[in-house]
Coordinates of C-alpha atoms in Angstrom, one line a residue:
M1 CA 135.9 177.5 152.1
N2 CA 134.4 180.3 149.8
A3 CA 136.0 181.0 146.5
P4 CA 137.6 184.5 146.2
D5 CA 135.5 187.2 144.5
L6 CA 136.4 187.6 140.9
S7 CA 135.8 190.7 138.8
W8 CA 136.4 190.0 135.1
T9 CA 136.3 193.8 134.4
A10 CA 139.2 194.4 136.7
L11 CA 141.1 191.6 135.0
L12 CA 140.4 192.8 131.5
P13 CA 143.7 194.7 130.8
L14 CA 145.7 191.6 132.0
L15 CA 143.5 189.3 129.9
V16 CA 144.0 191.4 126.8
A17 CA 147.8 191.5 127.3
L18 CA 148.0 187.7 128.0
G19 CA 145.7 186.9 125.0
T20 CA 147.8 189.0 122.7
A21 CA 151.1 187.3 123.9
L22 CA 149.6 183.8 123.5
T23 CA 148.2 184.7 120.0
V24 CA 151.6 185.9 118.9
L25 CA 153.2 182.8 120.3
L26 CA 150.8 180.5 118.4
A27 CA 151.1 182.5 115.2
D28 CA 154.8 182.1 115.3
L29 CA 154.4 178.4 114.7
W30 CA 153.1 179.2 111.2
S31 CA 155.4 182.1 110.2
E32 CA 158.9 182.0 108.8
G33 CA 161.5 184.6 107.7
P34 CA 160.2 188.0 106.8
D35 CA 156.6 186.9 107.6
R36 CA 157.6 187.2 111.2
E37 CA 157.2 191.0 110.9
S38 CA 153.5 190.3 110.9
L39 CA 153.9 189.0 114.5
G40 CA 155.0 192.5 115.5
W41 CA 151.9 194.0 113.8
L42 CA 149.7 191.5 115.6
G43 CA 151.2 192.8 118.9
V44 CA 150.6 196.4 117.9
V45 CA 146.9 195.6 117.3
G46 CA 146.6 193.8 120.6
L47 CA 148.3 196.7 122.5
S48 CA 146.0 199.2 120.8
V49 CA 143.0 197.2 122.1
L50 CA 144.7 197.2 125.5
G51 CA 144.9 201.0 125.4
A52 CA 141.3 201.4 124.3
V53 CA 140.1 199.0 127.0
S54 CA 142.1 200.9 129.7
L55 CA 140.6 204.2 128.7
L56 CA 137.1 202.7 129.1
L57 CA 138.0 201.6 132.6
W58 CA 139.1 205.1 133.7
N59 CA 136.3 205.6 136.2
R60 CA 136.2 202.1 137.6
H61 CA 137.6 201.3 141.1
E62 CA 137.5 197.8 142.4
L63 CA 139.5 195.0 143.9
T64 CA 139.5 191.4 142.8
I65 CA 141.0 188.0 143.6
A66 CA 140.6 188.4 147.4
G67 CA 141.9 191.9 147.3
T68 CA 145.2 191.1 145.6
L69 CA 144.6 193.0 142.4
A70 CA 143.2 196.6 142.0
L71 CA 141.6 198.4 139.2
D72 CA 142.1 202.1 139.9
R73 CA 143.4 205.2 138.0
F74 CA 147.0 204.4 139.1
A75 CA 146.8 201.0 137.4
V76 CA 145.1 202.5 134.4
F77 CA 147.9 205.1 134.0
F78 CA 150.4 202.3 133.8
D79 CA 148.2 200.2 131.5
L80 CA 148.2 203.1 129.1
F81 CA 151.9 203.8 129.6
F82 CA 152.9 200.1 128.9
A83 CA 150.5 199.9 126.0
F84 CA 152.0 203.1 124.5
S85 CA 155.6 202.0 125.1
G86 CA 154.9 198.5 123.9
V87 CA 153.6 199.7 120.6
F88 CA 156.7 201.7 119.9
A89 CA 159.0 199.0 121.2
L90 CA 157.4 196.7 118.7
L91 CA 157.8 199.2 115.8
L92 CA 161.5 199.6 116.8
S93 CA 161.9 195.9 116.8
M94 CA 160.4 195.4 113.4
A95 CA 162.8 198.1 112.0
F96 CA 165.7 196.5 113.8
F97 CA 165.2 192.9 112.8
E98 CA 164.5 193.9 109.2
K99 CA 168.3 194.5 109.0
Q100 CA 169.3 191.3 110.8
V101 CA 170.1 187.9 109.3
Q102 CA 168.8 186.2 112.4
Q103 CA 165.0 186.2 112.6
V104 CA 163.6 185.4 116.1
G105 CA 159.8 185.0 116.1
E106 CA 159.7 184.3 119.9
F107 CA 161.1 187.7 120.4
Y108 CA 157.7 189.4 120.0
A109 CA 155.9 186.9 122.3
L110 CA 158.6 187.4 125.0
L111 CA 158.3 191.1 124.9
L112 CA 154.5 190.8 125.3
F113 CA 154.9 188.4 128.2
S114 CA 157.2 190.9 129.9
L115 CA 154.5 193.5 129.4
F116 CA 152.0 191.2 131.0
G117 CA 154.2 191.1 134.1
M118 CA 154.5 194.9 134.1
L119 CA 150.7 195.3 134.1
A120 CA 150.4 192.9 137.0
I121 CA 153.0 194.8 139.0
A122 CA 151.2 198.1 138.6
A123 CA 147.8 196.6 139.6
T124 CA 148.7 194.3 142.5
T125 CA 148.1 195.0 146.1
D126 CA 149.9 192.0 147.6
L127 CA 153.6 191.5 148.2
I128 CA 153.6 187.9 147.0
T129 CA 151.9 188.9 143.7
I130 CA 154.3 191.7 143.2
F131 CA 157.2 189.2 143.6
L132 CA 155.6 186.8 141.1
S133 CA 154.9 189.6 138.6
L134 CA 158.5 190.8 138.8
E135 CA 159.7 187.3 138.1
I136 CA 157.4 187.0 135.0
L137 CA 158.8 190.3 133.8
S138 CA 162.4 189.5 134.6
L139 CA 162.5 186.0 133.1
A140 CA 161.3 187.3 129.8
A141 CA 163.8 190.3 130.0
Y142 CA 166.8 187.9 130.6
V143 CA 166.0 185.9 127.5
L144 CA 165.4 189.0 125.4
T145 CA 168.8 190.4 126.5
G146 CA 170.6 187.3 125.3
I147 CA 168.4 186.5 122.3
R148 CA 171.2 187.1 119.8
R149 CA 173.0 183.9 120.7
D150 CA 175.8 184.4 118.2
D151 CA 176.9 187.7 119.9
P152 CA 179.3 187.2 122.9
R153 CA 178.3 190.7 124.3
A154 CA 174.6 189.5 124.4
T155 CA 175.6 186.3 126.3
E156 CA 177.7 188.2 128.8
G157 CA 175.0 190.9 129.3
A158 CA 172.3 188.3 129.8
L159 CA 174.3 186.3 132.2
K160 CA 175.2 189.3 134.4
Y161 CA 171.6 190.5 134.3
F162 CA 170.4 187.0 135.3
V163 CA 172.9 186.5 138.2
V164 CA 172.3 190.0 139.6
G165 CA 168.6 189.6 139.1
A166 CA 168.7 186.4 141.1
F167 CA 170.3 188.3 144.0
A168 CA 167.6 191.0 143.7
T169 CA 164.9 188.3 143.9
G170 CA 166.5 186.9 147.1
F171 CA 166.5 190.4 148.7
L172 CA 162.9 191.1 147.7
L173 CA 161.7 187.7 149.1
L174 CA 163.6 188.4 152.3
G175 CA 161.8 191.7 152.6
V176 CA 158.4 190.1 152.1
A177 CA 159.3 187.4 154.7
C178 CA 160.3 190.0 157.3
L179 CA 157.2 192.1 156.8
Y180 CA 155.0 188.9 156.9
G181 CA 156.7 187.8 160.1
A182 CA 156.1 191.1 161.7
T183 CA 152.5 191.7 160.6
G184 CA 151.1 188.3 159.6
T185 CA 149.9 189.6 156.2
T186 CA 151.2 190.3 152.7
L187 CA 148.3 192.4 151.6
L188 CA 149.3 196.1 151.4
A189 CA 146.3 197.8 153.2
P190 CA 146.1 195.3 156.2
L191 CA 149.9 195.5 156.4
A192 CA 149.7 199.3 156.9
E193 CA 147.0 198.8 159.6
A194 CA 149.3 196.3 161.4
L195 CA 152.2 198.8 161.3
R196 CA 150.1 201.6 162.8
S197 CA 149.0 199.3 165.7
G198 CA 152.7 198.6 166.5
T199 CA 154.8 195.6 165.9
S200 CA 158.5 194.4 165.9
R201 CA 160.2 197.5 164.7
A202 CA 163.6 195.9 164.0
L203 CA 162.0 193.2 161.9
V204 CA 159.9 195.7 160.0
L205 CA 162.8 198.0 159.2
S206 CA 164.8 195.0 158.0
G207 CA 162.0 194.2 155.7
V208 CA 161.8 197.7 154.4
A209 CA 165.6 197.7 153.8
F210 CA 165.5 194.4 151.9
L211 CA 162.6 195.6 149.7
L212 CA 164.5 198.8 148.8
V213 CA 167.5 196.7 147.8
G214 CA 165.4 194.4 145.7
F215 CA 163.6 197.3 143.9
G216 CA 167.0 199.2 143.7
F217 CA 168.4 196.3 141.6
K218 CA 165.4 196.4 139.2
L219 CA 165.7 200.2 138.9
A220 CA 169.5 200.0 138.3
A221 CA 170.0 202.5 141.2
V222 CA 173.5 202.9 142.5
P223 CA 175.1 200.7 144.0
F224 CA 172.9 198.0 142.5
H225 CA 173.5 199.2 138.9
L226 CA 176.5 197.1 137.8
W227 CA 174.5 194.8 135.5
A228 CA 173.0 197.6 133.5
P229 CA 175.8 198.9 131.1
D230 CA 176.7 195.3 129.9
A231 CA 173.1 194.2 129.6
Y232 CA 172.2 197.4 127.7
E233 CA 175.2 197.1 125.4
G234 CA 174.7 193.4 124.6
A235 CA 170.9 193.4 124.1
P236 CA 169.3 194.2 120.7
T237 CA 168.7 198.0 120.7
P238 CA 164.9 197.8 120.9
V239 CA 165.3 195.6 124.0
T240 CA 167.7 198.1 125.5
A241 CA 165.1 200.8 125.0
W242 CA 162.4 198.5 126.5
M243 CA 164.5 197.9 129.6
A244 CA 165.5 201.6 130.0
V245 CA 161.8 202.7 129.8
A246 CA 159.3 200.0 130.7
V247 CA 161.3 197.8 133.1
K248 CA 162.2 200.9 135.1
A249 CA 158.6 202.1 135.0
A250 CA 157.4 198.7 136.3
A251 CA 159.8 198.7 139.2
L252 CA 158.7 202.2 140.1
A253 CA 155.0 201.3 139.9
G254 CA 155.5 198.5 142.4
L255 CA 157.7 200.6 144.6
L256 CA 155.2 203.5 144.6
R257 CA 152.3 201.3 145.5
V258 CA 154.2 199.5 148.3
L259 CA 155.6 202.7 149.9
S260 CA 152.5 204.9 149.6
T261 CA 150.0 202.1 150.7
A262 CA 151.7 199.6 153.0
L263 CA 154.7 201.5 154.3
D264 CA 153.2 205.0 154.7
P265 CA 153.3 204.7 158.5
L266 CA 157.1 204.3 158.2
A267 CA 157.6 207.2 155.8
A268 CA 159.9 209.0 158.3
D269 CA 162.3 206.0 158.2
W270 CA 162.4 205.2 154.5
K271 CA 162.3 208.7 153.0
P272 CA 165.9 209.6 154.0
L273 CA 167.1 206.3 152.6
V274 CA 165.4 207.0 149.3
A275 CA 166.7 210.6 149.2
G276 CA 170.3 209.3 149.8
L277 CA 169.8 206.6 147.1
A278 CA 168.5 209.3 144.7
A279 CA 171.5 211.6 145.3
V280 CA 174.1 208.8 144.8
T281 CA 172.4 207.4 141.8
M282 CA 172.0 210.6 139.7
T283 CA 175.6 211.7 140.6
V284 CA 177.4 208.4 139.9
G285 CA 175.3 207.8 136.8
N286 CA 176.2 211.1 135.3
F287 CA 179.9 210.9 136.2
L288 CA 180.2 207.4 134.7
A289 CA 178.5 208.6 131.5
L290 CA 181.2 211.2 130.9
G291 CA 183.9 208.9 129.4
Q292 CA 181.7 206.7 127.3
T293 CA 182.3 206.2 123.6
N294 CA 179.6 203.6 123.1
V295 CA 176.2 205.3 122.7
K296 CA 174.2 202.4 124.2
R297 CA 176.5 202.4 127.3
L298 CA 176.2 206.2 127.4
L299 CA 172.4 205.9 127.4
A300 CA 172.6 203.2 130.0
Y301 CA 174.4 205.5 132.4
S302 CA 172.0 208.3 131.5
S303 CA 169.2 205.9 132.4
I304 CA 170.9 205.3 135.8
A305 CA 171.1 209.0 136.3
H306 CA 167.4 209.4 135.5
A307 CA 166.6 206.6 138.0
G308 CA 168.1 209.0 140.5
Y309 CA 165.9 211.9 139.3
L310 CA 162.8 209.7 139.5
L311 CA 163.8 208.6 143.1
V312 CA 163.7 212.3 144.1
G313 CA 159.9 212.1 143.4
V314 CA 159.7 209.0 145.7
A315 CA 161.5 210.8 148.5
A316 CA 159.1 213.8 148.1
L317 CA 156.0 211.6 147.6
E318 CA 153.5 213.6 149.7
S319 CA 154.7 217.0 148.4
G320 CA 153.7 216.5 144.8
G321 CA 156.6 214.0 144.1
G322 CA 154.3 211.2 143.1
S323 CA 152.6 213.1 140.3
A324 CA 155.9 214.7 139.2
L325 CA 157.4 211.2 139.0
L326 CA 154.5 210.0 136.7
F327 CA 155.0 213.1 134.6
H328 CA 158.7 212.6 134.2
L329 CA 158.3 208.9 133.5
V330 CA 156.2 209.8 130.4
A331 CA 158.7 212.5 129.4
Y332 CA 161.6 210.1 129.8
A333 CA 159.8 207.4 127.8
L334 CA 159.3 209.9 124.9
M335 CA 162.8 211.2 124.7
N336 CA 164.5 207.8 125.4
L337 CA 162.4 205.8 122.9
G338 CA 163.2 208.6 120.4
A339 CA 166.9 208.5 121.0
F340 CA 167.0 204.7 120.6
A341 CA 165.0 205.0 117.4
V342 CA 167.8 207.2 116.0
V343 CA 170.4 204.5 117.1
V344 CA 168.3 201.8 115.3
A345 CA 168.1 204.0 112.1
L346 CA 171.9 204.2 112.0
G347 CA 172.3 200.5 112.4
E348 CA 175.4 199.0 114.1
R349 CA 177.4 202.2 113.4
G350 CA 174.9 204.1 115.6
E351 CA 176.0 202.1 118.6
V352 CA 179.3 204.1 118.8
L353 CA 179.9 207.8 118.9
A354 CA 181.9 207.8 115.7
G355 CA 178.8 206.5 113.8
F356 CA 177.1 209.9 114.5
E357 CA 179.8 211.9 112.6
G358 CA 178.1 214.0 109.9
V359 CA 174.6 212.8 110.7
G360 CA 173.4 216.5 111.1
F361 CA 174.4 217.3 107.5
R362 CA 173.6 214.2 105.7
Y363 CA 170.3 213.5 107.5
P364 CA 169.1 216.9 108.8
L365 CA 165.8 215.7 110.2
L366 CA 167.4 212.7 111.9
G367 CA 170.0 215.0 113.4
A368 CA 167.4 217.5 114.5
A369 CA 165.4 214.7 116.1
M370 CA 168.4 213.3 118.0
S371 CA 169.3 216.9 119.1
L372 CA 165.7 217.3 120.4
F373 CA 165.8 214.1 122.4
L374 CA 169.3 214.7 123.9
L375 CA 168.6 218.3 124.9
S376 CA 165.4 217.2 126.5
L377 CA 167.2 214.5 128.4
A378 CA 169.6 217.2 129.7
G379 CA 166.6 219.2 130.9
I380 CA 166.8 222.2 128.4
P381 CA 163.6 224.3 128.3
P382 CA 161.0 224.3 126.9
L383 CA 161.2 220.5 126.3
A384 CA 159.6 217.7 128.2
G385 CA 162.7 216.8 130.2
F386 CA 162.9 220.3 131.6
A387 CA 159.2 220.2 132.7
G388 CA 159.6 216.8 134.3
K389 CA 162.7 217.8 136.3
F390 CA 161.1 221.1 137.3
Y391 CA 158.2 219.3 138.9
L392 CA 160.5 216.8 140.6
F393 CA 162.8 219.4 142.0
A394 CA 159.9 221.7 143.1
A395 CA 158.4 218.8 145.0
A396 CA 161.8 218.1 146.7
V397 CA 162.0 221.8 147.8
R398 CA 158.4 221.5 149.2
A399 CA 159.5 218.4 151.1
D400 CA 162.5 220.2 152.6
Y401 CA 165.0 218.4 150.5
V402 CA 166.5 221.6 149.1
G403 CA 169.9 220.1 148.9
L404 CA 168.6 217.2 146.8
A405 CA 167.0 219.7 144.4
V406 CA 170.2 221.7 144.1
L407 CA 172.2 218.5 143.5
G408 CA 169.7 217.4 140.8
A409 CA 170.0 220.8 139.0
L410 CA 173.9 220.5 139.1
N411 CA 173.7 217.0 137.8
S412 CA 171.5 218.2 134.9
V413 CA 174.2 220.7 134.0
L414 CA 176.9 218.0 134.2
S415 CA 174.9 215.7 131.9
M416 CA 175.1 218.4 129.2
Y417 CA 178.7 217.5 128.7
Y418 CA 178.2 214.0 127.4
Y419 CA 175.0 214.8 125.5
A420 CA 176.8 217.7 123.8
G421 CA 179.5 215.2 122.8
V422 CA 176.9 213.5 120.5
L423 CA 175.8 216.9 119.1
V424 CA 179.4 217.8 118.3
R425 CA 179.9 214.6 116.4
M426 CA 176.7 215.2 114.4
Y427 CA 177.4 218.8 113.4
M428 CA 181.1 219.5 113.8
R429 CA 182.7 216.3 112.4
E430 CA 182.7 215.0 108.9
G431 CA 181.6 211.5 108.3
E432 CA 179.7 209.1 106.0
P433 CA 176.8 207.9 108.0
E434 CA 174.2 205.5 106.5
A435 CA 170.7 205.5 107.8
E436 CA 167.6 203.5 106.9
I437 CA 164.3 205.1 108.0
G438 CA 161.3 202.9 107.1
G439 CA 157.7 203.5 107.9
P440 CA 157.7 202.2 111.6
L441 CA 160.8 204.1 112.4
A442 CA 159.6 207.3 110.9
V443 CA 156.3 207.1 112.8
T444 CA 158.2 206.5 116.0
L445 CA 160.5 209.5 115.5
W446 CA 157.6 211.8 114.7
V447 CA 155.5 210.7 117.6
M448 CA 158.3 210.9 120.1
G449 CA 159.6 214.2 118.7
L450 CA 156.1 215.9 118.8
G451 CA 155.4 214.4 122.3
T452 CA 158.7 215.7 123.7
L453 CA 158.0 219.2 122.3
L454 CA 154.3 219.4 123.3
L455 CA 154.8 217.9 126.8
G456 CA 157.4 220.6 127.4
V457 CA 155.4 223.5 126.0
F458 CA 152.0 222.6 127.5
P459 CA 152.9 220.6 130.7
A460 CA 150.0 221.7 133.0
A461 CA 147.2 219.6 131.5
F462 CA 149.3 216.4 131.6
H463 CA 150.6 217.2 135.1
R464 CA 147.0 217.5 136.3
F465 CA 146.3 214.1 134.7
A466 CA 149.3 212.6 136.6
E467 CA 147.9 214.1 139.8
L468 CA 144.6 212.4 139.3
C469 CA 146.3 209.1 138.6
F470 CA 148.5 209.2 141.7
S471 CA 145.7 210.4 144.0
A472 CA 144.1 206.9 143.5
L473 CA 146.8 205.5 145.9
G474 CA 145.7 207.9 148.6

């Protein structure tokens, strides 16, 4: 029996991420108290190396480990995305734990292990490897959610996340089993060939439905979203930001690769299902956000609504939806990480709407930054959120989902109501907010703010970049 071909070059991003996580884990053995902030800086250095390595691999295209892992521009896009998001999640974490009595060194290692799982999901071309990568990511995310063991909300959120996640795992595995039973393979490209040659349609469609349910749980799409508000509220704020941005991006990366590579022959069957899921998710997410007084729960429902917007891109995959999705994913990361950075700056008071009263007067720059992020999330021009939604809805129109595009636009208008509630608190109510903005937090706010503005004013160049990355799946 021949050993599978192994390309160390294709594995390099994964090796850098794993090496960084293990180094941080080992360094934790010799660090105590405030010294543990150095673990975060160690992670920042490792992820900066990951970003540089990924850029060097831009023009490489190869498969490794018997064709189960791919190095292509799609994988490189997500390598850069996770490295960028990971750096700022670490900076947020350092700012957050600086104010906490409880110091948890394993926190940084767990965050990096979850990032390793995300990189693997984006690169893998095999259903079993996707399943294993999702489990690596999920196990770390469950522990991160409940890492504040003395907080009952964290325990409740982590427990719900774990139980619902276990169900999602079961559905995903059932989907893999059905597709393997119908085609005899779990590799994405041979699976597509088997589907084109004809096989048991009922078994295949069952597999597709189970896979959509499994990915729907990870995306917090309606009706698989019930874990998200409690998990987001109970988790430390940097973990909430990490789940809202990176975990969602990882699930989308896996879903995009599976649908566009393996299940393309069944596009006529799964596209209406995804379009329906998108419509329900963005509408229910926005309506449930209307009555929230807890900012983390509000942003959780906003995150659910944005999962719906992103699924519009999946439904219109071949009409420019794929590149629009990648564009909006980056825009969403910028404005969401920025909004959560403001919540971290305000401390525990920032977790409720009342904590934002008077922020616009006492901290003008912080108020302006939060306004920028919220207006962008609502889709106000000329910010990044507007450009992202424009590309998504334009793709939906080209794919003959005009009703979906109109519903998306109406949902954006609806979302203004709850985002405006935060702005009213900041500029039309008196209060005595207290904010601490250290170096890592200031850097995060400036980078996210400038990114949100520049991506909205000059969207064309980055949209072209997103097109190049998505075309690697074709």
